[in-house]
PDB file of C-alpha atoms in Angstrom:
ATOM      1  CA  MET A  22      82.084  93.870  78.810  1.00 55.00           C
ATOM      2  CA  MET A  23      81.033  91.589  81.387  1.00 62.00           C
ATOM      3  CA  GLY A  24      81.898  91.827  84.978  1.00 65.00           C
ATOM      4  CA  SER A  25      82.593  95.950  86.041  1.00 74.00           C
ATOM      5  CA  ASN A  26      80.144  95.805  88.199  1.00 73.00           C
ATOM      6  CA  GLY A  27      81.195  92.379  89.678  1.00 74.00           C
ATOM      7  CA  ILE A  28      84.355  92.559  91.260  1.00 78.00           C
ATOM      8  CA  ALA A  29      83.116  94.482  93.949  1.00 79.00           C
ATOM      9  CA  TRP A  30      82.167  90.450  95.941  1.00 80.00           C
ATOM     10  CA  VAL A  31      83.553  88.446  92.528  1.00 81.00           C
ATOM     11  CA  PRO A  32      87.288  86.872  93.112  1.00 83.00           C
ATOM     12  CA  PRO A  33      89.599  87.447  89.897  1.00 84.00           C
ATOM     13  CA  ASP A  34      88.954  83.337  89.262  1.00 85.00           C
ATOM     14  CA  ASP A  35      86.118  83.666  90.003  1.00 88.00           C
ATOM     15  CA  LEU A  36      84.208  85.659  86.911  1.00 86.00           C
ATOM     16  CA  ALA A  37      87.128  84.142  84.711  1.00 87.00           C
ATOM     17  CA  ASP A  38      86.185  80.529  85.585  1.00 91.00           C
ATOM     18  CA  LYS A  39      82.677  81.678  85.293  1.00 91.00           C
ATOM     19  CA  LEU A  40      83.344  83.771  81.420  1.00 92.00           C
ATOM     20  CA  GLU A  41      85.327  81.318  80.155  1.00 95.00           C
ATOM     21  CA  LEU A  42      82.655  78.371  80.994  1.00 96.00           C
ATOM     22  CA  PHE A  43      79.877  81.669  79.063  1.00 95.00           C
ATOM     23  CA  LEU A  44      82.412  82.337  76.926  1.00 96.00           C
ATOM     24  CA  SER A  45      82.269  77.853  75.791  1.00 97.00           C
ATOM     25  CA  GLN A  46      78.999  77.561  75.783  1.00 97.00           C
ATOM     26  CA  LEU A  47      78.417  80.829  73.643  1.00 96.00           C
ATOM     27  CA  MET A  48      81.372  79.324  70.610  1.00 96.00           C
ATOM     28  CA  ALA A  49      79.701  75.848  70.673  1.00 97.00           C
ATOM     29  CA  GLN A  50      76.301  77.198  69.883  1.00 97.00           C
ATOM     30  CA  GLN A  51      77.927  79.971  67.274  1.00 96.00           C
ATOM     31  CA  PRO A  52      80.669  78.132  65.899  1.00 94.00           C
ATOM     32  CA  GLU A  53      81.276  81.401  63.339  1.00 93.00           C
ATOM     33  CA  CYS A  54      80.777  84.242  65.122  1.00 92.00           C
ATOM     34  CA  GLU A  55      83.871  86.364  65.777  1.00 92.00           C
ATOM     35  CA  LEU A  56      83.749  87.185  69.021  1.00 94.00           C
ATOM     36  CA  TYR A  57      85.914  90.048  71.124  1.00 94.00           C
ATOM     37  CA  LEU A  58      86.674  90.012  75.262  1.00 94.00           C
ATOM     38  CA  MET A  59      86.258  93.630  76.090  1.00 94.00           C
ATOM     39  CA  SER A  60      89.422  94.664  79.468  1.00 95.00           C
ATOM     40  CA  ILE A  61      87.461  96.308  82.316  1.00 94.00           C
ATOM     41  CA  PRO A  62      87.755 100.042  82.332  1.00 95.00           C
ATOM     42  CA  PRO A  63      89.416 101.700  84.709  1.00 96.00           C
ATOM     43  CA  VAL A  64      87.251 103.541  87.662  1.00 96.00           C
ATOM     44  CA  THR A  65      87.762 107.042  89.016  1.00 96.00           C
ATOM     45  CA  GLN A  66      90.119 108.010  91.773  1.00 95.00           C
ATOM     46  CA  GLU A  67      86.980 109.589  93.907  1.00 95.00           C
ATOM     47  CA  LYS A  68      85.007 105.917  93.325  1.00 94.00           C
ATOM     48  CA  PHE A  69      87.768 104.124  94.725  1.00 92.00           C
ATOM     49  CA  GLU A  70      88.220 106.417  97.141  1.00 93.00           C
ATOM     50  CA  LYS A  71      84.697 106.293  98.179  1.00 94.00           C
ATOM     51  CA  ASP A  72      84.388 102.959  98.376  1.00 92.00           C
ATOM     52  CA  SER A  73      87.664 100.688  97.679  1.00 88.00           C
ATOM     53  CA  ARG A  74      86.217  97.219  96.711  1.00 88.00           C
ATOM     54  CA  TYR A  75      86.388  99.607  93.078  1.00 90.00           C
ATOM     55  CA  SER A  76      90.315  99.998  93.043  1.00 91.00           C
ATOM     56  CA  ASN A  77      91.814 100.198  89.615  1.00 94.00           C
ATOM     57  CA  GLU A  78      95.068  97.813  90.844  1.00 93.00           C
ATOM     58  CA  SER A  79      92.330  95.204  91.398  1.00 91.00           C
ATOM     59  CA  ILE A  80      90.717  95.839  87.975  1.00 93.00           C
ATOM     60  CA  ARG A  81      94.397  95.338  86.480  1.00 94.00           C
ATOM     61  CA  GLN A  82      94.241  91.756  88.106  1.00 92.00           C
ATOM     62  CA  TYR A  83      91.066  90.924  86.746  1.00 92.00           C
ATOM     63  CA  ASN A  84      91.838  92.373  83.104  1.00 95.00           C
ATOM     64  CA  ALA A  85      95.489  89.802  82.447  1.00 95.00           C
ATOM     65  CA  LEU A  86      92.774  87.143  83.342  1.00 94.00           C
ATOM     66  CA  LEU A  87      90.960  88.477  80.654  1.00 94.00           C
ATOM     67  CA  PHE A  88      94.469  88.762  78.211  1.00 96.00           C
ATOM     68  CA  GLN A  89      95.372  85.386  79.336  1.00 97.00           C
ATOM     69  CA  LEU A  90      91.409  83.531  78.875  1.00 96.00           C
ATOM     70  CA  ALA A  91      90.945  85.101  75.056  1.00 97.00           C
ATOM     71  CA  GLU A  92      94.668  84.152  74.368  1.00 97.00           C
ATOM     72  CA  LYS A  93      93.392  80.531  75.710  1.00 97.00           C
ATOM     73  CA  LYS A  94      90.144  80.343  74.023  1.00 97.00           C
ATOM     74  CA  GLY A  95      91.725  81.860  70.752  1.00 95.00           C
ATOM     75  CA  ILE A  96      89.540  85.422  70.717  1.00 95.00           C
ATOM     76  CA  HIS A  97      89.733  89.378  70.178  1.00 95.00           C
ATOM     77  CA  TYR A  98      91.146  90.960  73.851  1.00 96.00           C
ATOM     78  CA  LEU A  99      90.073  94.490  73.563  1.00 96.00           C
ATOM     79  CA  ASP A 100      92.624  96.672  75.939  1.00 96.00           C
ATOM     80  CA  ILE A 101      89.753  99.483  76.769  1.00 96.00           C
ATOM     81  CA  ASN A 102      90.670  99.671  79.627  1.00 96.00           C
ATOM     82  CA  SER A 103      94.176 101.853  78.450  1.00 96.00           C
ATOM     83  CA  ALA A 104      91.978 103.850  76.193  1.00 96.00           C
ATOM     84  CA  PHE A 105      89.995 105.011  79.408  1.00 97.00           C
ATOM     85  CA  GLN A 106      92.989 106.219  81.476  1.00 96.00           C
ATOM     86  CA  ASP A 107      93.657 109.115  82.038  1.00 96.00           C
ATOM     87  CA  SER A 108      97.468 110.449  82.959  1.00 95.00           C
ATOM     88  CA  THR A 109      96.960 109.158  86.700  1.00 95.00           C
ATOM     89  CA  GLY A 110      95.671 105.502  85.227  1.00 95.00           C
ATOM     90  CA  ALA A 111      92.094 106.597  86.537  1.00 97.00           C
ATOM     91  CA  LEU A 112      88.861 106.291  84.338  1.00 97.00           C
ATOM     92  CA  ASN A 113      89.287 109.705  82.665  1.00 96.00           C
ATOM     93  CA  MET A 114      85.970 111.870  84.379  1.00 95.00           C
ATOM     94  CA  GLU A 115      85.124 113.177  80.588  1.00 96.00           C
ATOM     95  CA  TYR A 116      83.674 109.858  80.412  1.00 97.00           C
ATOM     96  CA  ALA A 117      82.602 108.846  83.259  1.00 96.00           C
ATOM     97  CA  GLU A 118      79.215 108.792  84.843  1.00 96.00           C
ATOM     98  CA  ALA A 119      78.165 110.525  88.623  1.00 96.00           C
ATOM     99  CA  ASP A 120      78.759 106.955  89.586  1.00 94.00           C
ATOM    100  CA  GLY A 121      82.371 106.566  89.355  1.00 95.00           C
ATOM    101  CA  MET A 122      82.419 103.099  86.734  1.00 93.00           C
ATOM    102  CA  HIS A 123      80.126 103.846  83.895  1.00 93.00           C
ATOM    103  CA  PHE A 124      79.946 105.549  80.912  1.00 96.00           C
ATOM    104  CA  LYS A 125      78.238 109.028  80.367  1.00 96.00           C
ATOM    105  CA  LYS A 126      77.538 109.574  76.381  1.00 98.00           C
ATOM    106  CA  SER A 127      81.129 110.781  75.121  1.00 97.00           C
ATOM    107  CA  GLY A 128      82.016 107.408  77.125  1.00 97.00           C
ATOM    108  CA  TYR A 129      80.232 105.715  74.537  1.00 97.00           C
ATOM    109  CA  ASP A 130      80.463 107.648  71.665  1.00 98.00           C
ATOM    110  CA  TYR A 131      84.500 107.181  72.611  1.00 97.00           C
ATOM    111  CA  LEU A 132      83.975 104.109  73.161  1.00 97.00           C
ATOM    112  CA  TYR A 133      81.906 103.784  69.776  1.00 96.00           C
ATOM    113  CA  GLN A 134      85.123 105.160  67.609  1.00 96.00           C
ATOM    114  CA  TYR A 135      87.253 102.679  69.684  1.00 96.00           C
ATOM    115  CA  LEU A 136      85.437  99.932  68.477  1.00 95.00           C
ATOM    116  CA  LYS A 137      84.755 100.681  64.886  1.00 94.00           C
ATOM    117  CA  THR A 138      89.021 101.421  64.496  1.00 94.00           C
ATOM    118  CA  HIS A 139      90.279  97.920  66.796  1.00 93.00           C
ATOM    119  CA  THR A 140      88.053  95.249  65.141  1.00 90.00           C
ATOM    120  CA  ALA A 141      88.392  93.179  62.661  1.00 79.00           C
ATOM    121  CA  ALA A 142      86.619  93.765  59.156  1.00 63.00           C
TER     122      ALA A 142
END
């Protein structure tokens, strides 16, 4: 789940390139490791309104590249973005810290339950 903070200043292609290099190095060092690439979760509407660099539309663009990267590398992709959205596509306030992008305890609890049911045994 890398990338959430970087979306404000790292262009999508650059983030994908850097992550691909990181994954290649990790896969070379740990070839038997089962890897999961998680999507970047949404931000709250309030977060976007305060700082337009954090938009859920741009997060969807990043996530499309992350999905393509996971396919290219043959690793698992977890779409936590969809799991954390409210009816408008923004981060559900139930899970959001006051900053509008990080999870509070209930968000991490929900993520833990999600991971238990969406990962390979």
